[in-house]
Phi, psi and omega in degrees: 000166201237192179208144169203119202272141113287129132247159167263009172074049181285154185233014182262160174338147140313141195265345184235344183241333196078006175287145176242110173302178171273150156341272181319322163296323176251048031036253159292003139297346173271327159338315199272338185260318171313298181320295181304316150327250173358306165284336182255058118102016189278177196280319196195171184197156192203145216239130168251172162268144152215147160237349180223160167126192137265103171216127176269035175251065181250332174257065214293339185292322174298295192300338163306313172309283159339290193275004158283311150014303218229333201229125164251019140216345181287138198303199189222082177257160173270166148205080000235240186208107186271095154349297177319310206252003166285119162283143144329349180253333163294338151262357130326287159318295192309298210255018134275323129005266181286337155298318191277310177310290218276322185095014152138353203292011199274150110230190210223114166266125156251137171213206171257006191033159192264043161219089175339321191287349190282004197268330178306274184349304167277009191069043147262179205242083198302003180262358171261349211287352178255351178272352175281287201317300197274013155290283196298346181289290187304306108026272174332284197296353178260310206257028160227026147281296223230154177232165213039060210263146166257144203198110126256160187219209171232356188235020166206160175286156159298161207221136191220125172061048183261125169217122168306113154242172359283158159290133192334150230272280185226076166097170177298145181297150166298098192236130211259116179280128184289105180255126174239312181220355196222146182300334175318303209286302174352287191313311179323295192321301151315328162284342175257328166107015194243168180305139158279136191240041201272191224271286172086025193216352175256287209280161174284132261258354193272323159351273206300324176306296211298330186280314190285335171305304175333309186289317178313317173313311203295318200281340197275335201283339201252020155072033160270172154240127211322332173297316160253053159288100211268152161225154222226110169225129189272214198197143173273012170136148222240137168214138205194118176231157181284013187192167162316285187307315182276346178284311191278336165300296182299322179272328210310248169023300193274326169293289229288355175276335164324281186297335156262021149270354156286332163356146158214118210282334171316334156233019171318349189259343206265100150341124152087008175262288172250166193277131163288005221243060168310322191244170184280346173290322170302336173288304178278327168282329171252344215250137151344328203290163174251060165240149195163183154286180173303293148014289180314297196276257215335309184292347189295303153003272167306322169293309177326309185277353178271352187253317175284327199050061184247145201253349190224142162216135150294133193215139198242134195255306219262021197252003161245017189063044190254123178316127246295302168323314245241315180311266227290330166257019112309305185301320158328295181271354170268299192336311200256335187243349181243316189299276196311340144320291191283359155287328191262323193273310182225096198232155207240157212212000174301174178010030166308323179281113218275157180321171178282000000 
């Protein structure tokens, strides 16, 4: 199996001080946490969108930009690239860019993201929103296929004898769909022959199984072949103790004040907004999240890949407000004490080759 650190760049109170750092500070914490990824040896680091919400991720490509900078061989992924509310010509341009910056090291999870508000924000129609995504999706993937492309459509003017530059590094970037809750992205995914990625961080883990059967199915029905179907799964989040018993003393206070400060009672009925998995105990026996000892998280780990078969897990520091040190020496004991069991245990044949 391979590794990838997400932050989605969160900006809210600290759930137990109310402290907020500045923009510009966490801002360089994630820089600083990428930069770190790398050195201790994971595959990727990734950038989420957010446009609403408390979140800093609204430009993910400038930040990205930052950690190319900073960084020489890991891959650069988004997580994700809300497609939907994007022209398809400007993320062409941007993240080819960055292709070009990196020497191939960019790919793209895309989706329609999970904050219902960005569809107001740009003046899109958020009951279309899967039909945005797989206009503009299909749109992407032709102009970083083809050149001169002539396209029309319904959700921008048509474009004649159009070729994006610069062009991709060594071909079009890899780009992976992002699934949390609905079968569209599966289905896109499966019709192009491309990875599914799916979130794998709120819901009970059989959700998810239910989405990648869905893509496997799709991709063997739509004449790929099954072998290379790659899947992605992300996590609600990484806490690492020497015992059980000491990850709920230490951490216990701080998730559940997370989670109910993430709460959203407005969507309580709506999948994939909020965690049934409330006290912490609950967490570490069921829930997606990764806390526990190494011990713990390995067997989840490994239970994960025996139901997913997934060639990548995502894995998250920064979503519970643990002090910046405190991020970076978590990443520090799965890097050493957790990777090489599940790697060794369940190994991928993903990025074996180095970027181009």
């Amino acid at each position: 199996m391979k590794f990838s650190v997400l932050s989605l760049i969160g900006h809210a109170p600290h759930p137990l001080t109310g402290h907020l750092p500045s923009a510009a500070d966490r801002f360089a914490e994630v820089i600083e946490t990428g930069v770190a990824a790398e050195r201790l040896g994971f595959d990727a680091y990734a950038v989420g969108e957010r446009h609403t919400g408390p979140f800093l991720s609204s430009s993910p490509s400038v930040v990205l930009g930052a950690l190319a900078a900073r960084t020489g061989s890991i891959r650069l992924l988004t997580g994700v690239t809300v497609v939907a509310v994007l022209d398809p010509v400007r993320v062409a341009e941007d993240f080819a860019t960055l292709d070009q910056i990196t020497r191939g090291r960019i790919e793209l999870v895309v989706g329609k993201g999970a904050e219902a508000g960005h569809f107001d924000l740009f003046g899109l129609d958020e009951e279309r929103q899967w039909d945005l995504q797989k206009e503009k999706y299909e749109l992407l993937r032709r102009l970083w296929t083809e050149e001169g492309v002539d396209w029309e459509g319904e959700f921008r003017p048509p474009l004649k004898n159009v070729t994006t530059l610069p062009r991709p590094y060594a071909g079009p970037p890899r780009v992976w769909h992002g699934s949390a809750t609905s079968l569209n992205s599966p289905e896109l995914a499966a019709k192009h022959g491309d990875p599914l990625f799916t979130a794998n961080a709120i819901q009970p883990r059989e959700a998810y199984a239910r989405l990648i059967a869905h893509y496997r199915e799709r991709f063997e029905a739509y004449g790929h072949d099954p072998a290379a179907a790659r899947v992605a799964a992300g996590s609600g989040g990484l806490l690492i103790a020497d015992s059980s018993r000491r990850a709920v003393e230490r951490y216990k206070e701080v998730y559940e004040a997370k989670v109910a400060q993430s709460f959203k009672p407005h969507l309580e009925v709506r999948a994939g907004y909020n965690t049934p998995f409330r006290t912490i105990e609950e967490a570490v026996a069921d829930g997606p999240q990764l806390i526990g000892s190494p011990q713990q998280i390995i067997d989840k780990l490994l239970g994960y890949h025996a139901l997913y078969r997934h060639d990548l897990q995502s894995v998250t520091v920064d979503g519970f407000g643990l002090p910046h040190a405190e991020q970076l020496e978590t990443l520090q004991r799965f890097a050493e004490e957790i990777a090489p069991v599940v790697r060794r245990e369940a190994p991928s044949s993903l990025w074996d080759r180095p970027a181009p």
